[in-house]
Amino acid sequence: MKTIYVDNNATTAVAPEVLEVMQPYLTAEYFNPSSMYEAARSPAEAIARARATVARCLGGVDPEQILFTGSATESNNTALFGTVQANPEKRHIVTTAVEHPSVLEVAKELARRGQDVTFLPVNRQGELPMEEYVRALRKETLIVSIMMANNETGVIYPVAELARIAKETSAEIVFHTDATQAIGKIPVDLKTDLRHVDLLSFSGHKIHAPKGVGAVFVRRGTRWRPFMIGGHQERGRRAGTENVPYIVGLAKACELAVATVEEEQTRVRALRDRLQSTLVAKIPALEINGREAERLPNTLNLALHGVEGEAILYELSRQGICASSGSACTSGSLDPSHVLQAMEVPFTAIHGSLRISLSRYTEEAEVERIIEVLPPIVASLRRLSPFWDDKRNCLKV
Ligand code: PMP
């Protein structure tokens, strides 16, 4: 049975072009880029080229503002802890209730360490109410951290505007965005519309590079201090011997991601929309989390009243289909997703969320297979549900 992989917001397949450019640095060119001998020049130059490529892909910023890290989690920790460390006199942070745990848990930790943290709510569609945001900002706010796009629902936040408003409140406010789910799916340009963003994080493995490599953009002049210390690498701003092959792979993946944004916006969006409209027609009482919001073109988050997400995943998996329930990062816990909780998804659907996330490798036939397989799975699971009226084929009220 061929695997149908539709969990691309969790991780992606490494692109063949990415693997190809990485290979020399795993084998013949294995030298430590900090070594003094001639042979080490090749990996050192490869990192410099990769930095220039990533900077170009983010809108043509100065490459010196890009730091390579081990993940988006590290990038987010670096952005937040690094800013707090550099500004010990400031005490107010603004973020949202729907951030990835690598921002949310850091914000909670900073609150335990004495920061005053505002966790902004979202509405039923997962959108951020602008009045609440404006009201939360203070002249003495240290940092605002709001993601570009949500990993569970795909809801896009208007980061360009949010950053502009923060800077209007005070030019001193540091604006951070987690762009992990945005790169390659929507345009990310730090020179034009995102020019008020000071810190931006992302990861390789969501854009067809391997797991374990990421980057953080730190705009020149930002009051920020290194988080990983103990080495001179990355000009003393991120200690640790550079992961040369992965950095080279990340740069190639960025290049491909920028080149395929258009395809995401057209072909992938059309596949997602077909999946959405057909499933809505075939599955009674199906709601789409974030349906009215502006969303990533590849993401579909279904609210399936009266079924358990885990049970659907198991049945899909038996058919060779890999999807996810809410967020893969929270699997292993029985708590419903914090994102769907923040959106006040009703009790009968919050445990029955199913995230389907496509990629440029997703084929039409795979989408057709999901359309064929999912409705009968939902129907059979609903037969077991105390919340489902099987005779009338609707939710019991
Ligand atoms: N932020 C977002 C929005 C994500 O989706 C993820 C991955 N689930 C991360 C951060 C963490 O990325 P990484 O796995 O590279 O640490």
Short mmCIF file of C-alpha atoms and ligand atoms in Angstrom, two decimals:
data_model
loop_
_atom_site.label_atom_id
_atom_site.label_comp_id
_atom_site.label_asym_id
_atom_site.label_seq_id
_atom_site.Cartn_x
_atom_site.Cartn_y
_atom_site.Cartn_z
CA MET A 1 0.00 0.00 0.00
CA LYS A 2 1.38 3.40 -1.02
CA THR A 3 1.64 5.88 1.81
CA ILE A 4 -0.34 9.08 1.36
CA TYR A 5 1.43 11.74 3.36
CA VAL A 6 -0.75 14.72 4.25
CA ASP A 7 0.94 15.86 7.46
CA ASN A 8 3.27 18.44 5.95
CA ASN A 9 2.74 20.98 8.76
CA ALA A 10 4.38 18.40 11.07
CA THR A 11 7.34 17.73 8.79
CA THR A 12 8.12 17.34 5.10
CA ALA A 13 10.05 14.97 2.87
CA VAL A 14 13.58 16.12 2.07
CA ALA A 15 13.62 17.39 -1.52
CA PRO A 16 16.02 15.46 -3.79
CA GLU A 17 17.68 18.74 -4.82
CA VAL A 18 18.33 19.49 -1.13
CA LEU A 19 19.84 16.08 -0.44
CA GLU A 20 22.10 16.44 -3.46
CA VAL A 21 23.68 19.73 -2.38
CA MET A 22 24.15 18.44 1.19
CA GLN A 23 25.98 15.27 0.29
CA PRO A 24 29.52 16.63 -0.28
CA TYR A 25 29.50 18.19 3.19
CA LEU A 26 28.60 14.87 4.81
CA THR A 27 31.46 13.12 3.05
CA ALA A 28 34.54 14.66 1.37
CA GLU A 29 34.05 18.20 2.73
CA TYR A 30 33.56 17.22 6.37
CA PHE A 31 36.08 19.69 7.83
CA ASN A 32 35.29 21.98 10.72
CA PRO A 33 34.62 25.36 9.10
CA SER A 34 36.56 27.10 11.93
CA SER A 35 39.79 25.16 11.28
CA MET A 36 42.78 27.05 9.96
CA TYR A 37 43.91 24.75 7.14
CA GLU A 38 43.07 25.27 3.50
CA ALA A 39 40.64 22.31 3.31
CA ALA A 40 38.31 23.98 5.82
CA ARG A 41 37.76 26.90 3.48
CA SER A 42 35.24 24.97 1.41
CA PRO A 43 32.73 24.35 4.27
CA ALA A 44 33.28 27.90 5.57
CA GLU A 45 32.52 29.33 2.14
CA ALA A 46 29.50 27.05 1.81
CA ILE A 47 28.05 28.54 5.01
CA ALA A 48 28.68 32.07 3.70
CA ARG A 49 26.92 31.21 0.43
CA ALA A 50 24.03 29.62 2.32
CA ARG A 51 23.66 32.73 4.47
CA ALA A 52 23.55 34.92 1.38
CA THR A 53 20.92 32.66 -0.22
CA VAL A 54 18.67 32.66 2.86
CA ALA A 55 19.02 36.46 3.11
CA ARG A 56 18.03 36.78 -0.55
CA CYS A 57 15.02 34.49 -0.02
CA LEU A 58 13.79 36.68 2.85
CA GLY A 59 13.58 39.70 0.59
CA GLY A 60 17.22 40.64 0.06
CA VAL A 61 18.29 41.52 3.60
CA ASP A 62 21.91 41.82 4.71
CA PRO A 63 23.20 38.22 5.25
CA GLU A 64 24.91 39.18 8.49
CA GLN A 65 21.47 39.38 10.07
CA ILE A 66 20.83 35.63 9.58
CA LEU A 67 21.88 33.16 12.29
CA PHE A 68 21.68 29.43 11.72
CA THR A 69 20.22 27.40 14.59
CA GLY A 70 19.22 23.81 15.31
CA SER A 71 15.45 24.28 14.95
CA ALA A 72 12.63 26.80 14.99
CA THR A 73 12.24 25.93 18.66
CA GLU A 74 15.79 27.15 19.25
CA SER A 75 15.16 30.21 17.07
CA ASN A 76 12.07 31.12 19.10
CA ASN A 77 13.89 30.59 22.41
CA THR A 78 16.80 32.64 21.09
CA ALA A 79 14.53 35.50 20.00
CA LEU A 80 12.61 35.71 23.27
CA PHE A 81 15.24 34.93 25.90
CA GLY A 82 17.84 36.94 23.93
CA THR A 83 15.62 40.03 23.95
CA VAL A 84 14.69 39.71 27.63
CA GLN A 85 18.36 39.28 28.60
CA ALA A 86 19.34 42.42 26.72
CA ASN A 87 16.60 44.55 28.31
CA PRO A 88 16.43 43.63 32.00
CA GLU A 89 14.65 46.87 32.90
CA LYS A 90 11.61 46.07 30.71
CA ARG A 91 8.80 43.85 31.92
CA HIS A 92 5.92 43.57 29.42
CA ILE A 93 5.47 40.96 26.69
CA VAL A 94 2.57 40.56 24.24
CA THR A 95 1.84 37.26 22.54
CA THR A 96 -1.20 35.17 21.60
CA ALA A 97 -2.93 32.14 23.07
CA VAL A 98 -2.39 30.20 19.83
CA GLU A 99 1.40 30.33 19.45
CA HIS A 100 3.43 27.16 19.03
CA PRO A 101 4.61 25.79 22.42
CA SER A 102 8.15 26.97 21.63
CA VAL A 103 6.84 30.53 22.05
CA LEU A 104 3.95 29.90 24.43
CA GLU A 105 5.93 27.91 26.98
CA VAL A 106 8.82 30.39 26.84
CA ALA A 107 6.34 33.21 27.49
CA LYS A 108 4.93 31.27 30.48
CA GLU A 109 8.45 30.69 31.78
CA LEU A 110 9.22 34.40 31.41
CA ALA A 111 6.02 35.18 33.33
CA ARG A 112 7.28 32.91 36.15
CA ARG A 113 10.50 34.94 36.08
CA GLY A 114 8.63 38.18 36.63
CA GLN A 115 7.56 39.37 33.17
CA ASP A 116 4.04 40.70 32.75
CA VAL A 117 2.78 38.67 29.78
CA THR A 118 -0.41 39.45 27.84
CA PHE A 119 -1.75 36.34 26.09
CA LEU A 120 -4.14 37.71 23.48
CA PRO A 121 -7.31 35.71 22.77
CA VAL A 122 -8.54 34.82 19.28
CA ASN A 123 -12.10 34.73 17.96
CA ARG A 124 -14.07 31.67 16.88
CA GLN A 125 -12.30 31.75 13.49
CA GLY A 126 -8.87 31.87 15.12
CA GLU A 127 -8.33 35.51 14.14
CA LEU A 128 -6.76 38.10 16.40
CA PRO A 129 -9.16 40.93 17.30
CA MET A 130 -7.26 44.08 16.32
CA GLU A 131 -8.82 46.24 19.08
CA GLU A 132 -7.56 43.81 21.74
CA TYR A 133 -4.08 43.94 20.22
CA VAL A 134 -3.96 47.73 20.11
CA ARG A 135 -5.27 47.90 23.68
CA ALA A 136 -2.59 45.48 24.91
CA LEU A 137 0.37 47.50 23.57
CA ARG A 138 2.10 49.87 25.96
CA LYS A 139 4.89 52.34 25.32
CA GLU A 140 7.08 50.30 27.69
CA THR A 141 6.25 46.91 26.08
CA LEU A 142 9.48 44.99 25.54
CA ILE A 143 8.57 42.43 22.90
CA VAL A 144 5.61 41.35 20.79
CA SER A 145 5.71 37.77 19.51
CA ILE A 146 2.99 36.77 17.05
CA MET A 147 3.22 33.95 14.53
CA MET A 148 2.77 34.52 10.79
CA ALA A 149 0.61 31.44 10.36
CA ASN A 150 -0.77 28.87 12.74
CA ASN A 151 0.48 25.30 12.39
CA GLU A 152 -2.84 23.70 13.38
CA THR A 153 -5.43 25.77 11.55
CA GLY A 154 -3.31 27.56 8.94
CA VAL A 155 -4.83 30.90 10.03
CA ILE A 156 -2.62 33.76 8.84
CA TYR A 157 -1.95 36.74 11.13
CA PRO A 158 -1.43 40.19 9.59
CA VAL A 159 2.12 40.47 10.88
CA ALA A 160 3.17 43.37 8.62
CA GLU A 161 0.37 45.50 10.03
CA LEU A 162 0.82 44.24 13.61
CA ALA A 163 4.52 45.15 13.50
CA ARG A 164 3.78 48.58 12.05
CA ILE A 165 1.26 49.29 14.82
CA ALA A 166 3.75 48.14 17.48
CA LYS A 167 6.40 50.52 16.11
CA GLU A 168 3.88 53.36 16.01
CA THR A 169 3.19 52.75 19.70
CA SER A 170 6.92 52.86 20.43
CA ALA A 171 9.91 52.49 18.12
CA GLU A 172 11.59 50.62 21.01
CA ILE A 173 9.18 47.65 20.94
CA VAL A 174 10.92 44.56 19.56
CA PHE A 175 8.68 42.62 17.15
CA HIS A 176 9.23 38.88 16.74
CA THR A 177 7.38 36.53 14.42
CA ASP A 178 7.48 32.76 14.14
CA ALA A 179 7.38 32.26 10.36
CA THR A 180 7.89 28.49 10.48
CA GLN A 181 4.62 27.67 8.70
CA ALA A 182 4.70 30.71 6.43
CA ILE A 183 7.92 30.28 4.45
CA GLY A 184 7.20 28.74 1.07
CA LYS A 185 3.43 29.06 1.48
CA ILE A 186 2.99 32.84 1.55
CA PRO A 187 5.46 35.61 0.60
CA VAL A 188 7.90 36.60 3.37
CA ASP A 189 9.75 39.82 2.61
CA LEU A 190 11.69 41.53 5.38
CA LYS A 191 12.70 44.43 3.13
CA THR A 192 9.23 45.61 2.15
CA ASP A 193 6.02 44.70 3.99
CA LEU A 194 7.80 43.04 6.95
CA ARG A 195 10.30 45.88 7.37
CA HIS A 196 9.09 46.53 10.94
CA VAL A 197 9.79 42.94 12.01
CA ASP A 198 13.00 42.72 14.10
CA LEU A 199 13.24 38.98 14.72
CA LEU A 200 11.92 36.14 12.54
CA SER A 201 12.24 32.39 13.16
CA PHE A 202 11.86 29.40 10.90
CA SER A 203 12.82 25.77 10.46
CA GLY A 204 14.21 23.59 7.69
CA HIS A 205 12.01 20.53 8.05
CA LYS A 206 8.77 22.31 7.14
CA ILE A 207 10.21 23.30 3.76
CA HIS A 208 11.75 20.02 2.56
CA ALA A 209 15.13 20.35 4.32
CA PRO A 210 16.07 17.89 7.09
CA LYS A 211 14.96 18.11 10.71
CA GLY A 212 17.41 19.77 13.09
CA VAL A 213 18.26 23.00 11.31
CA GLY A 214 16.64 26.41 11.51
CA ALA A 215 17.43 30.09 11.33
CA VAL A 216 16.63 33.32 13.07
CA PHE A 217 16.79 36.75 11.50
CA VAL A 218 18.00 39.45 13.89
CA ARG A 219 17.64 42.91 12.40
CA ARG A 220 20.68 45.10 12.88
CA GLY A 221 20.22 47.46 15.83
CA THR A 222 17.80 45.16 17.71
CA ARG A 223 18.50 45.13 21.46
CA TRP A 224 19.19 41.43 21.74
CA ARG A 225 21.88 39.24 23.31
CA PRO A 226 23.13 35.80 22.26
CA PHE A 227 21.28 32.90 23.85
CA MET A 228 23.63 30.01 23.00
CA ILE A 229 27.04 30.94 24.33
CA GLY A 230 30.41 29.18 24.55
CA GLY A 231 31.87 29.53 21.06
CA HIS A 232 32.77 32.14 18.46
CA GLN A 233 30.65 30.66 15.66
CA GLU A 234 28.07 32.88 13.91
CA ARG A 235 30.22 35.84 15.01
CA GLY A 236 29.71 34.90 18.64
CA ARG A 237 25.93 35.05 18.33
CA ARG A 238 25.14 31.32 18.27
CA ALA A 239 27.80 29.07 19.74
CA GLY A 240 28.27 25.50 18.50
CA THR A 241 30.05 23.97 15.54
CA GLU A 242 27.98 24.72 12.47
CA ASN A 243 25.94 21.90 10.94
CA VAL A 244 27.39 22.55 7.49
CA PRO A 245 25.45 20.02 5.38
CA TYR A 246 22.14 20.96 6.98
CA ILE A 247 22.81 24.68 6.61
CA VAL A 248 23.59 24.14 2.92
CA GLY A 249 20.39 22.08 2.65
CA LEU A 250 18.34 24.75 4.40
CA ALA A 251 19.50 27.37 1.92
CA LYS A 252 18.60 25.17 -1.06
CA ALA A 253 15.21 24.44 0.51
CA CYS A 254 14.59 28.18 0.94
CA GLU A 255 15.41 28.77 -2.70
CA LEU A 256 12.94 26.06 -3.76
CA ALA A 257 10.32 27.33 -1.28
CA VAL A 258 10.43 30.84 -2.68
CA ALA A 259 10.23 29.47 -6.21
CA THR A 260 7.16 27.36 -5.36
CA VAL A 261 5.06 29.92 -3.41
CA GLU A 262 3.11 30.50 -6.60
CA GLU A 263 2.38 26.77 -6.97
CA GLU A 264 1.22 26.62 -3.32
CA GLN A 265 -1.10 29.53 -4.00
CA THR A 266 -2.64 27.92 -7.08
CA ARG A 267 -2.30 24.13 -7.48
CA VAL A 268 -2.00 23.23 -3.79
CA ARG A 269 -4.77 25.67 -2.84
CA ALA A 270 -7.05 24.16 -5.49
CA LEU A 271 -6.42 20.66 -4.11
CA ARG A 272 -7.14 21.84 -0.57
CA ASP A 273 -10.29 23.64 -1.66
CA ARG A 274 -11.54 20.58 -3.52
CA LEU A 275 -10.89 18.43 -0.47
CA GLN A 276 -12.71 20.93 1.75
CA SER A 277 -15.80 21.40 -0.40
CA THR A 278 -16.20 17.69 -1.19
CA LEU A 279 -15.80 16.62 2.42
CA VAL A 280 -18.26 19.29 3.57
CA ALA A 281 -20.76 17.91 1.05
CA LYS A 282 -20.19 14.27 2.04
CA ILE A 283 -19.84 14.43 5.83
CA PRO A 284 -22.86 15.65 7.82
CA ALA A 285 -22.26 18.40 10.41
CA LEU A 286 -18.67 18.93 9.27
CA GLU A 287 -17.18 22.25 10.27
CA ILE A 288 -13.88 23.72 9.13
CA ASN A 289 -11.82 25.33 11.86
CA GLY A 290 -10.81 28.80 10.66
CA ARG A 291 -13.04 28.58 7.59
CA GLU A 292 -13.78 32.32 7.41
CA ALA A 293 -10.22 33.39 8.19
CA GLU A 294 -7.40 33.99 5.77
CA ARG A 295 -5.57 30.65 5.77
CA LEU A 296 -2.46 28.97 4.40
CA PRO A 297 -3.24 27.37 1.05
CA ASN A 298 -2.16 23.88 2.15
CA THR A 299 -3.94 23.46 5.49
CA LEU A 300 -7.36 22.00 6.30
CA ASN A 301 -8.48 21.56 9.90
CA LEU A 302 -11.72 19.61 10.22
CA ALA A 303 -14.01 19.75 13.24
CA LEU A 304 -15.69 16.35 13.29
CA HIS A 305 -18.42 16.39 15.91
CA GLY A 306 -18.88 13.16 17.82
CA VAL A 307 -15.66 11.34 16.87
CA GLU A 308 -12.24 10.94 18.50
CA GLY A 309 -9.33 12.37 16.49
CA GLU A 310 -7.12 9.44 17.52
CA ALA A 311 -9.65 6.91 16.25
CA ILE A 312 -9.79 8.64 12.85
CA LEU A 313 -6.01 8.76 12.66
CA TYR A 314 -5.83 5.05 13.41
CA GLU A 315 -8.38 4.20 10.73
CA LEU A 316 -6.70 6.50 8.20
CA SER A 317 -3.34 5.00 9.05
CA ARG A 318 -4.72 1.51 8.30
CA GLN A 319 -5.48 2.87 4.82
CA GLY A 320 -1.92 4.22 4.49
CA ILE A 321 -2.94 7.85 5.09
CA CYS A 322 -0.78 9.96 7.43
CA ALA A 323 -2.58 12.97 8.89
CA SER A 324 -2.72 14.54 12.30
CA SER A 325 -5.11 15.35 15.06
CA GLY A 326 -4.66 18.98 16.07
CA SER A 327 -0.93 19.27 16.46
CA ALA A 328 1.60 16.45 16.35
CA CYS A 329 3.54 18.31 19.02
CA THR A 330 0.77 17.69 21.53
CA SER A 331 0.16 14.05 20.69
CA GLY A 332 1.03 11.97 23.70
CA SER A 333 -1.21 14.18 25.79
CA LEU A 334 -4.97 13.79 26.10
CA ASP A 335 -5.55 17.51 26.52
CA PRO A 336 -7.37 19.06 23.60
CA SER A 337 -5.33 21.41 21.44
CA HIS A 338 -4.70 24.80 23.06
CA VAL A 339 -5.34 26.44 19.67
CA LEU A 340 -8.80 24.92 19.27
CA GLN A 341 -9.55 25.64 22.93
CA ALA A 342 -8.65 29.29 22.36
CA MET A 343 -11.04 29.29 19.38
CA GLU A 344 -13.77 27.84 21.62
CA VAL A 345 -14.38 24.86 19.36
CA PRO A 346 -17.34 23.03 20.97
CA PHE A 347 -16.76 20.03 23.22
CA THR A 348 -18.26 17.56 20.72
CA ALA A 349 -15.73 18.59 18.04
CA ILE A 350 -12.61 19.59 19.93
CA HIS A 351 -11.54 15.97 20.40
CA GLY A 352 -12.47 15.18 16.81
CA SER A 353 -10.17 17.57 15.01
CA LEU A 354 -8.29 16.33 11.99
CA ARG A 355 -5.53 18.31 10.31
CA ILE A 356 -4.73 17.57 6.71
CA SER A 357 -1.74 19.50 5.38
CA LEU A 358 -0.65 19.19 1.76
CA SER A 359 2.63 19.99 0.01
CA ARG A 360 3.91 20.58 -3.49
CA TYR A 361 4.39 16.80 -3.73
CA THR A 362 0.72 16.04 -3.01
CA GLU A 363 -1.02 14.53 -6.03
CA GLU A 364 -4.64 14.82 -7.12
CA ALA A 365 -5.13 11.05 -6.87
CA GLU A 366 -4.11 11.20 -3.20
CA VAL A 367 -6.72 13.85 -2.47
CA GLU A 368 -9.33 11.71 -4.29
CA ARG A 369 -8.38 8.74 -2.13
CA ILE A 370 -8.94 10.77 1.05
CA ILE A 371 -12.32 11.88 -0.28
CA GLU A 372 -13.21 8.21 -0.84
CA VAL A 373 -11.93 6.87 2.48
CA LEU A 374 -12.69 9.53 5.12
CA PRO A 375 -16.53 9.85 4.99
CA PRO A 376 -17.20 6.13 5.69
CA ILE A 377 -14.64 6.15 8.51
CA VAL A 378 -16.40 9.10 10.13
CA ALA A 379 -19.81 7.47 9.66
CA SER A 380 -18.72 4.21 11.27
CA LEU A 381 -17.08 5.95 14.25
CA ARG A 382 -20.13 8.13 14.78
CA ARG A 383 -22.24 5.02 15.11
CA LEU A 384 -20.34 4.38 18.38
CA SER A 385 -20.63 7.92 19.66
CA PRO A 386 -22.97 8.91 22.49
CA PHE A 387 -23.16 12.39 20.92
CA TRP A 388 -24.35 11.24 17.52
CA ASP A 389 -27.96 10.49 16.60
CA ASP A 390 -27.49 7.70 14.10
CA LYS A 391 -31.12 7.52 13.05
CA ARG A 392 -31.41 11.20 12.19
CA ASN A 393 -27.74 11.41 11.13
CA CYS A 394 -27.02 14.53 13.14
CA LEU A 395 -25.55 15.67 16.41
CA LYS A 396 -27.70 14.98 19.49
CA VAL A 397 -28.66 18.23 21.11
N1 PMP B 1 6.76 27.02 15.26
C1 PMP B 1 5.78 26.50 14.51
C2 PMP B 1 4.67 27.39 14.04
C3 PMP B 1 5.82 25.15 14.16
O1 PMP B 1 4.85 24.63 13.41
C4 PMP B 1 6.89 24.34 14.63
C5 PMP B 1 6.94 22.86 14.31
N2 PMP B 1 5.78 22.15 14.68
C6 PMP B 1 7.88 24.94 15.41
C7 PMP B 1 7.78 26.29 15.69
C8 PMP B 1 9.04 24.16 15.93
O2 PMP B 1 9.91 23.80 14.89
P1 PMP B 1 11.10 22.78 15.12
O3 PMP B 1 10.49 21.43 14.99
O4 PMP B 1 12.08 23.09 14.04
O5 PMP B 1 11.66 23.04 16.46
#
